[in-house]
Amino acid sequence: MRFVVAPMWEVGPSLRLLRSGAPHAVHGPWVEQVRPRLAALGPAYGLLAELVPPAGYVPDFLNPAPTGPAPTLAGELAAIRATPAGQVRRDLDRLAADQADQADQARHAQHARQACQADRGTLGPRLRALYADPEAGLARLAEAVEAYWELALAPYWARIRAVLDADVLYRARQAAEHGAERVLNDLHAELRWTDGALRLSRRSRPIPRRTAGPGLLLIPSAFTGPGLFTLLAPPAPPQLAYPARGIGRLWTAGPPAPGTAALAAVLGRSRALLLAELAAPASTTELAHRTGLSPSAVSQYLTALRDARLVSAHRAGRWVLYARTATAEALLAPDG
């Protein structure tokens, strides 16, 4: 059993949340910032929207088995591009069947099963192209994921990653002090280790050990939830994604960063002010408006901060968003 922080486990759930259109108690501030920018993705968004439906099954090849404790997005995309054509088509067949089942259930609920059978289990045009030519389609998919990541997740990744790493550290201490049973029983209300078996209360089908692959990968996620996500793709170990501890505070605006005054003596007042304002990613125009600095001055200071690796820049359509790096977050932390 081991823990993994995997970027692709944030892609699908976060995209599903953005597409839902519903308010979210935890991720509302993030949704409000990111959703207006989705149009900048163009056709890439259409492909991802077909692949990640509002509910139900998501193709397994979107979440390749991690090879280490912290795979990079580039590494995961390389694994996706290398997916065998047969697996791509099997996963897409399953996606079509799952969507057909959901449509049937909806019609049952409405007491009106009038849709013709020819409409059941069909894929959208972009997924049909992926089905016909998996190699070319996976290359387009990787580009779409990269574009979505740069727009929706990269500017926030330092903050998200800090929450995920803190969760892993907490669980590792639990395992060291109390053993694996305590870790599993504390992970999620739907998960229990009893009588030598791991039981998932809401999973409709069992996971036989003899066919599930060796070991177990536990993957904390900021956007997974409120339930658990499981992925079985033998011979790889089963993957179990669960909501990370601390996500309730992920987007909470706190008091002014306590390290700002000390940093001002080193970096200068304006640069320190910009770092403080980047509690959420922002553009040059937004920062100029909030701080009263001229756009040219903001651009100059951000360039210096980027050269010092205290901020990162991420293109989102016609915007360039600046975000604090993990180094800057540490400098501004109460105990930094």
Tab-separated table of C-alpha atoms in Angstrom:
chain	number	residue	atom	x	y	z
A	1	MET	CA	0.000	0.000	0.000
A	2	ARG	CA	1.414	3.390	-0.951
A	3	PHE	CA	0.288	6.983	-1.417
A	4	VAL	CA	0.492	8.837	-4.720
A	5	VAL	CA	-0.115	12.476	-5.671
A	6	ALA	CA	-1.272	12.295	-9.304
A	7	PRO	CA	-2.123	15.391	-11.414
A	8	MET	CA	-4.515	13.491	-13.709
A	9	TRP	CA	-6.721	12.620	-10.731
A	10	GLU	CA	-7.416	16.364	-10.481
A	11	VAL	CA	-8.184	16.849	-14.180
A	12	GLY	CA	-11.330	14.739	-14.563
A	13	PRO	CA	-13.062	15.625	-11.270
A	14	SER	CA	-12.296	19.350	-11.626
A	15	LEU	CA	-13.613	19.400	-15.193
A	16	ARG	CA	-16.793	17.628	-14.077
A	17	LEU	CA	-17.266	20.230	-11.356
A	18	LEU	CA	-16.870	23.111	-13.809
A	19	ARG	CA	-19.370	21.541	-16.209
A	20	SER	CA	-22.001	20.940	-13.545
A	21	GLY	CA	-23.066	24.587	-13.397
A	22	ALA	CA	-24.081	24.103	-9.774
A	23	PRO	CA	-22.657	26.153	-6.889
A	24	HIS	CA	-20.081	24.383	-4.752
A	25	ALA	CA	-19.594	24.994	-1.059
A	26	VAL	CA	-15.825	24.385	-1.121
A	27	HIS	CA	-14.586	25.140	-4.624
A	28	GLY	CA	-16.872	28.099	-5.361
A	29	PRO	CA	-14.083	30.731	-5.512
A	30	TRP	CA	-12.061	28.573	-7.912
A	31	VAL	CA	-15.102	27.877	-10.102
A	32	GLU	CA	-15.939	31.593	-10.322
A	33	GLN	CA	-12.427	32.392	-11.519
A	34	VAL	CA	-11.964	29.510	-13.957
A	35	ARG	CA	-15.378	28.902	-15.535
A	36	PRO	CA	-15.451	32.207	-17.528
A	37	ARG	CA	-12.117	31.270	-19.113
A	38	LEU	CA	-13.198	27.854	-20.438
A	39	ALA	CA	-14.241	29.297	-23.800
A	40	ALA	CA	-10.557	30.029	-24.458
A	41	LEU	CA	-9.965	26.275	-24.794
A	42	GLY	CA	-11.941	26.077	-28.047
A	43	PRO	CA	-12.163	22.554	-29.547
A	44	ALA	CA	-10.023	21.147	-26.745
A	45	TYR	CA	-12.883	21.727	-24.317
A	46	GLY	CA	-15.291	19.868	-26.604
A	47	LEU	CA	-13.061	16.779	-26.611
A	48	LEU	CA	-12.638	16.797	-22.836
A	49	ALA	CA	-16.361	17.381	-22.290
A	50	GLU	CA	-17.208	14.307	-24.362
A	51	LEU	CA	-14.642	12.200	-22.530
A	52	VAL	CA	-15.644	13.293	-19.011
A	53	PRO	CA	-19.459	13.087	-18.788
A	54	PRO	CA	-21.428	14.842	-16.034
A	55	ALA	CA	-21.772	11.550	-14.146
A	56	GLY	CA	-20.760	7.926	-14.366
A	57	TYR	CA	-17.806	6.188	-15.927
A	58	VAL	CA	-14.668	7.998	-17.088
A	59	PRO	CA	-12.330	6.023	-19.393
A	60	ASP	CA	-9.627	4.247	-17.433
A	61	PHE	CA	-6.843	5.349	-19.787
A	62	LEU	CA	-7.224	8.921	-18.451
A	63	ASN	CA	-5.676	7.753	-15.175
A	64	PRO	CA	-2.657	5.563	-15.999
A	65	ALA	CA	-1.101	3.624	-13.135
A	66	PRO	CA	1.448	5.908	-11.429
A	67	THR	CA	5.019	4.649	-11.519
A	68	GLY	CA	6.151	6.617	-8.477
A	69	PRO	CA	4.828	8.632	-5.536
A	70	ALA	CA	4.576	11.930	-7.454
A	71	PRO	CA	4.240	11.506	-11.233
A	72	THR	CA	4.456	14.644	-13.328
A	73	LEU	CA	1.712	15.702	-15.695
A	74	ALA	CA	4.156	15.230	-18.590
A	75	GLY	CA	4.840	11.663	-17.482
A	76	GLU	CA	1.157	10.862	-17.159
A	77	LEU	CA	0.404	12.329	-20.583
A	78	ALA	CA	3.194	10.223	-22.083
A	79	ALA	CA	1.536	7.133	-20.583
A	80	ILE	CA	-1.832	8.218	-21.994
A	81	ARG	CA	-0.362	8.699	-25.469
A	82	ALA	CA	1.126	5.179	-25.236
A	83	THR	CA	-2.224	3.520	-24.424
A	84	PRO	CA	-2.786	0.510	-26.733
A	85	ALA	CA	-5.514	1.043	-29.321
A	86	GLY	CA	-7.438	-1.957	-28.041
A	87	GLN	CA	-7.705	-0.508	-24.544
A	88	VAL	CA	-8.827	2.864	-25.893
A	89	ARG	CA	-11.641	1.219	-27.839
A	90	ARG	CA	-12.675	-1.023	-24.922
A	91	ASP	CA	-12.859	1.982	-22.603
A	92	LEU	CA	-14.858	3.982	-25.134
A	93	ASP	CA	-17.252	1.058	-25.627
A	94	ARG	CA	-17.746	0.953	-21.869
A	95	LEU	CA	-18.287	4.720	-21.773
A	96	ALA	CA	-20.974	4.454	-24.471
A	97	ALA	CA	-22.685	1.580	-22.642
A	98	ASP	CA	-22.590	3.451	-19.332
A	99	GLN	CA	-24.121	6.544	-20.898
A	100	ALA	CA	-26.828	4.371	-22.478
A	101	ASP	CA	-27.618	2.833	-19.070
A	102	GLN	CA	-27.905	6.266	-17.499
A	103	ALA	CA	-30.213	7.405	-20.297
A	104	ASP	CA	-32.392	4.331	-19.738
A	105	GLN	CA	-32.574	5.034	-16.003
A	106	ALA	CA	-33.572	8.629	-16.665
A	107	ARG	CA	-36.326	7.526	-19.018
A	108	HIS	CA	-37.563	5.012	-16.442
A	109	ALA	CA	-37.702	7.770	-13.856
A	110	GLN	CA	-39.802	9.887	-16.202
A	111	HIS	CA	-42.006	6.935	-17.235
A	112	ALA	CA	-41.288	7.758	-20.863
A	113	ARG	CA	-38.972	5.358	-22.657
A	114	GLN	CA	-39.539	6.763	-26.103
A	115	ALA	CA	-36.004	7.160	-27.407
A	116	CYS	CA	-35.171	4.831	-30.247
A	117	GLN	CA	-32.577	2.102	-29.760
A	118	ALA	CA	-30.388	3.647	-32.464
A	119	ASP	CA	-29.653	6.540	-30.115
A	120	ARG	CA	-28.388	4.315	-27.307
A	121	GLY	CA	-24.692	4.050	-26.609
A	122	THR	CA	-23.459	6.469	-29.250
A	123	LEU	CA	-20.254	8.447	-28.937
A	124	GLY	CA	-19.842	12.119	-29.790
A	125	PRO	CA	-18.005	13.119	-32.983
A	126	ARG	CA	-14.663	13.751	-31.279
A	127	LEU	CA	-14.729	10.406	-29.488
A	128	ARG	CA	-15.688	8.636	-32.707
A	129	ALA	CA	-12.545	10.139	-34.241
A	130	LEU	CA	-10.531	8.911	-31.243
A	131	TYR	CA	-12.070	5.454	-31.661
A	132	ALA	CA	-11.220	5.332	-35.367
A	133	ASP	CA	-7.598	6.478	-34.939
A	134	PRO	CA	-6.471	6.103	-31.300
A	135	GLU	CA	-2.858	7.144	-31.925
A	136	ALA	CA	-3.748	10.496	-33.490
A	137	GLY	CA	-6.681	10.980	-31.123
A	138	LEU	CA	-4.546	10.433	-28.021
A	139	ALA	CA	-2.059	13.034	-29.255
A	140	ARG	CA	-4.928	15.533	-29.576
A	141	LEU	CA	-6.216	14.506	-26.151
A	142	ALA	CA	-2.821	15.123	-24.523
A	143	GLU	CA	-2.735	18.606	-26.065
A	144	ALA	CA	-6.268	19.271	-24.784
A	145	VAL	CA	-5.344	18.172	-21.261
A	146	GLU	CA	-2.233	20.375	-21.318
A	147	ALA	CA	-4.336	23.368	-22.384
A	148	TYR	CA	-6.917	22.699	-19.676
A	149	TRP	CA	-4.224	22.195	-17.035
A	150	GLU	CA	-2.520	25.480	-17.908
A	151	LEU	CA	-5.819	27.352	-17.709
A	152	ALA	CA	-7.570	25.712	-14.765
A	153	LEU	CA	-5.057	23.990	-12.494
A	154	ALA	CA	-1.449	25.093	-13.044
A	155	PRO	CA	-1.947	28.590	-11.533
A	156	TYR	CA	-3.355	26.960	-8.391
A	157	TRP	CA	-1.146	23.884	-8.245
A	158	ALA	CA	1.227	25.123	-5.521
A	159	ARG	CA	-1.721	25.606	-3.176
A	160	ILE	CA	-3.412	22.336	-4.166
A	161	ARG	CA	-0.179	20.363	-3.924
A	162	ALA	CA	0.463	21.695	-0.422
A	163	VAL	CA	-2.894	20.294	0.718
A	164	LEU	CA	-2.247	16.921	-0.932
A	165	ASP	CA	1.264	16.648	0.525
A	166	ALA	CA	-0.065	17.522	3.984
A	167	ASP	CA	-2.637	14.745	3.689
A	168	VAL	CA	0.029	12.197	2.753
A	169	LEU	CA	2.239	13.300	5.655
A	170	TYR	CA	-0.676	12.932	8.079
A	171	ARG	CA	-1.532	9.439	6.790
A	172	ALA	CA	2.123	8.368	6.862
A	173	ARG	CA	2.353	9.378	10.528
A	174	GLN	CA	-0.821	7.434	11.233
A	175	ALA	CA	0.645	4.348	9.564
A	176	ALA	CA	3.917	4.660	11.471
A	177	GLU	CA	2.242	5.153	14.860
A	178	HIS	CA	-0.885	3.011	14.564
A	179	GLY	CA	-0.599	0.773	11.492
A	180	ALA	CA	-2.375	0.439	8.163
A	181	GLU	CA	-5.737	-0.498	9.709
A	182	ARG	CA	-6.047	2.929	11.349
A	183	VAL	CA	-5.149	4.649	8.078
A	184	LEU	CA	-7.781	2.773	6.061
A	185	ASN	CA	-10.533	3.199	8.639
A	186	ASP	CA	-9.850	6.939	8.893
A	187	LEU	CA	-9.681	7.526	5.135
A	188	HIS	CA	-13.397	7.837	4.281
A	189	ALA	CA	-16.788	6.937	5.742
A	190	GLU	CA	-17.435	4.542	2.815
A	191	LEU	CA	-14.240	2.558	3.470
A	192	ARG	CA	-13.671	0.008	6.232
A	193	TRP	CA	-11.022	-2.614	6.946
A	194	THR	CA	-12.683	-5.469	8.832
A	195	ASP	CA	-11.932	-9.181	9.171
A	196	GLY	CA	-9.017	-9.005	6.757
A	197	ALA	CA	-11.048	-7.404	3.976
A	198	LEU	CA	-11.306	-3.877	2.628
A	199	ARG	CA	-14.988	-2.999	2.246
A	200	LEU	CA	-16.390	-0.164	0.115
A	201	SER	CA	-19.978	0.362	1.171
A	202	ARG	CA	-21.224	1.974	-2.041
A	203	ARG	CA	-19.373	-0.067	-4.631
A	204	SER	CA	-21.830	-2.253	-6.546
A	205	ARG	CA	-19.299	-4.924	-7.533
A	206	PRO	CA	-16.591	-6.616	-5.428
A	207	ILE	CA	-12.879	-6.263	-6.113
A	208	PRO	CA	-11.467	-9.830	-5.960
A	209	ARG	CA	-7.864	-9.820	-4.777
A	210	ARG	CA	-6.871	-12.534	-7.266
A	211	THR	CA	-7.789	-10.344	-10.242
A	212	ALA	CA	-7.232	-6.830	-8.905
A	213	GLY	CA	-3.463	-6.545	-9.247
A	214	PRO	CA	-0.929	-6.400	-6.400
A	215	GLY	CA	-0.947	-3.716	-3.726
A	216	LEU	CA	-3.152	-0.653	-3.371
A	217	LEU	CA	-2.581	2.951	-4.469
A	218	LEU	CA	-4.189	5.588	-2.239
A	219	ILE	CA	-4.545	8.923	-4.032
A	220	PRO	CA	-5.589	12.086	-2.159
A	221	SER	CA	-7.441	14.528	-4.394
A	222	ALA	CA	-8.675	18.077	-4.038
A	223	PHE	CA	-11.583	17.666	-6.462
A	224	THR	CA	-12.619	14.046	-5.907
A	225	GLY	CA	-15.628	13.700	-3.678
A	226	PRO	CA	-17.747	13.517	-1.770
A	227	GLY	CA	-17.495	9.792	-2.563
A	228	LEU	CA	-14.556	7.585	-3.463
A	229	PHE	CA	-13.336	6.818	-6.971
A	230	THR	CA	-11.852	3.414	-7.766
A	231	LEU	CA	-9.993	2.217	-10.843
A	232	LEU	CA	-9.174	-1.415	-11.617
A	233	ALA	CA	-6.845	-2.093	-14.526
A	234	PRO	CA	-4.934	-5.338	-13.836
A	235	PRO	CA	-2.084	-6.120	-13.698
A	236	ALA	CA	-1.586	-2.607	-12.240
A	237	PRO	CA	-2.531	-2.111	-8.563
A	238	PRO	CA	-6.052	-0.829	-7.834
A	239	GLN	CA	-6.264	2.951	-7.528
A	240	LEU	CA	-8.459	4.517	-4.864
A	241	ALA	CA	-8.898	8.302	-4.966
A	242	TYR	CA	-10.354	10.009	-1.905
A	243	PRO	CA	-11.022	13.613	-0.777
A	244	ALA	CA	-7.894	15.013	0.866
A	245	ARG	CA	-7.951	16.462	4.348
A	246	GLY	CA	-7.962	20.257	4.498
A	247	ILE	CA	-9.748	20.999	1.215
A	248	GLY	CA	-12.350	22.986	3.148
A	249	ARG	CA	-9.683	25.641	3.713
A	250	LEU	CA	-8.205	25.466	0.215
A	251	TRP	CA	-9.762	28.679	-1.106
A	252	THR	CA	-10.483	30.447	2.174
A	253	ALA	CA	-9.127	33.959	2.208
A	254	GLY	CA	-7.169	34.464	5.396
A	255	PRO	CA	-5.694	37.562	7.008
A	256	PRO	CA	-2.850	39.388	5.264
A	257	ALA	CA	0.205	37.180	4.962
A	258	PRO	CA	2.239	37.706	8.150
A	259	GLY	CA	5.542	37.497	6.276
A	260	THR	CA	4.788	40.439	4.002
A	261	ALA	CA	6.343	43.157	6.161
A	262	ALA	CA	9.591	41.231	6.577
A	263	LEU	CA	9.746	40.464	2.869
A	264	ALA	CA	9.237	44.121	2.017
A	265	ALA	CA	12.570	44.918	3.647
A	266	VAL	CA	14.265	42.441	1.298
A	267	LEU	CA	12.218	42.598	-1.904
A	268	GLY	CA	10.820	46.103	-1.706
A	269	ARG	CA	7.313	47.194	-0.756
A	270	SER	CA	5.765	46.839	-4.214
A	271	ARG	CA	7.099	43.355	-4.904
A	272	ALA	CA	6.030	42.173	-1.459
A	273	LEU	CA	2.591	43.722	-2.014
A	274	LEU	CA	2.187	41.833	-5.282
A	275	LEU	CA	3.097	38.547	-3.617
A	276	ALA	CA	0.494	39.204	-0.930
A	277	GLU	CA	-2.139	39.974	-3.587
A	278	LEU	CA	-1.424	36.684	-5.346
A	279	ALA	CA	-3.275	34.625	-2.761
A	280	ALA	CA	-5.310	33.761	-5.880
A	281	PRO	CA	-3.808	33.816	-9.406
A	282	ALA	CA	-4.374	37.095	-11.230
A	283	SER	CA	-3.456	38.959	-14.405
A	284	THR	CA	-1.302	42.067	-14.679
A	285	THR	CA	-4.407	44.200	-15.244
A	286	GLU	CA	-6.148	42.788	-12.155
A	287	LEU	CA	-3.085	43.361	-9.996
A	288	ALA	CA	-2.667	46.917	-11.230
A	289	HIS	CA	-6.301	47.658	-10.450
A	290	ARG	CA	-6.078	46.193	-6.943
A	291	THR	CA	-2.738	47.690	-5.934
A	292	GLY	CA	-2.850	51.094	-7.640
A	293	LEU	CA	0.450	50.391	-9.398
A	294	SER	CA	0.727	51.082	-13.118
A	295	PRO	CA	0.425	48.042	-15.432
A	296	SER	CA	3.991	48.605	-16.674
A	297	ALA	CA	5.336	48.667	-13.101
A	298	VAL	CA	3.382	45.507	-12.222
A	299	SER	CA	4.792	43.770	-15.306
A	300	GLN	CA	8.325	44.803	-14.381
A	301	TYR	CA	7.995	43.620	-10.779
A	302	LEU	CA	6.393	40.330	-11.815
A	303	THR	CA	9.267	39.664	-14.202
A	304	ALA	CA	11.716	40.123	-11.329
A	305	LEU	CA	9.662	37.861	-9.065
A	306	ARG	CA	9.449	35.248	-11.791
A	307	ASP	CA	13.218	35.358	-12.322
A	308	ALA	CA	13.566	34.752	-8.579
A	309	ARG	CA	11.159	31.784	-8.875
A	310	LEU	CA	8.670	33.344	-6.516
A	311	VAL	CA	5.872	33.545	-9.102
A	312	SER	CA	4.950	31.471	-12.141
A	313	ALA	CA	3.112	32.552	-15.295
A	314	HIS	CA	0.345	30.554	-16.981
A	315	ARG	CA	-1.374	31.414	-20.253
A	316	ALA	CA	-5.171	31.075	-20.208
A	317	GLY	CA	-6.479	32.130	-23.606
A	318	ARG	CA	-5.957	35.863	-23.904
A	319	TRP	CA	-4.895	36.132	-20.253
A	320	VAL	CA	-1.598	35.429	-18.574
A	321	LEU	CA	-2.196	34.511	-14.939
A	322	TYR	CA	0.496	34.882	-12.300
A	323	ALA	CA	0.594	32.654	-9.243
A	324	ARG	CA	2.768	32.275	-6.184
A	325	THR	CA	5.151	29.334	-6.265
A	326	ALA	CA	5.614	26.897	-3.386
A	327	THR	CA	8.721	28.869	-2.386
A	328	ALA	CA	6.715	32.082	-2.086
A	329	GLU	CA	3.965	30.308	-0.150
A	330	ALA	CA	6.580	29.079	2.332
A	331	LEU	CA	8.044	32.568	2.717
A	332	LEU	CA	4.623	34.026	3.465
A	333	ALA	CA	3.497	31.248	5.809
A	334	PRO	CA	3.030	32.109	9.509
A	335	ASP	CA	6.059	30.010	10.416
A	336	GLY	CA	8.022	30.876	7.253
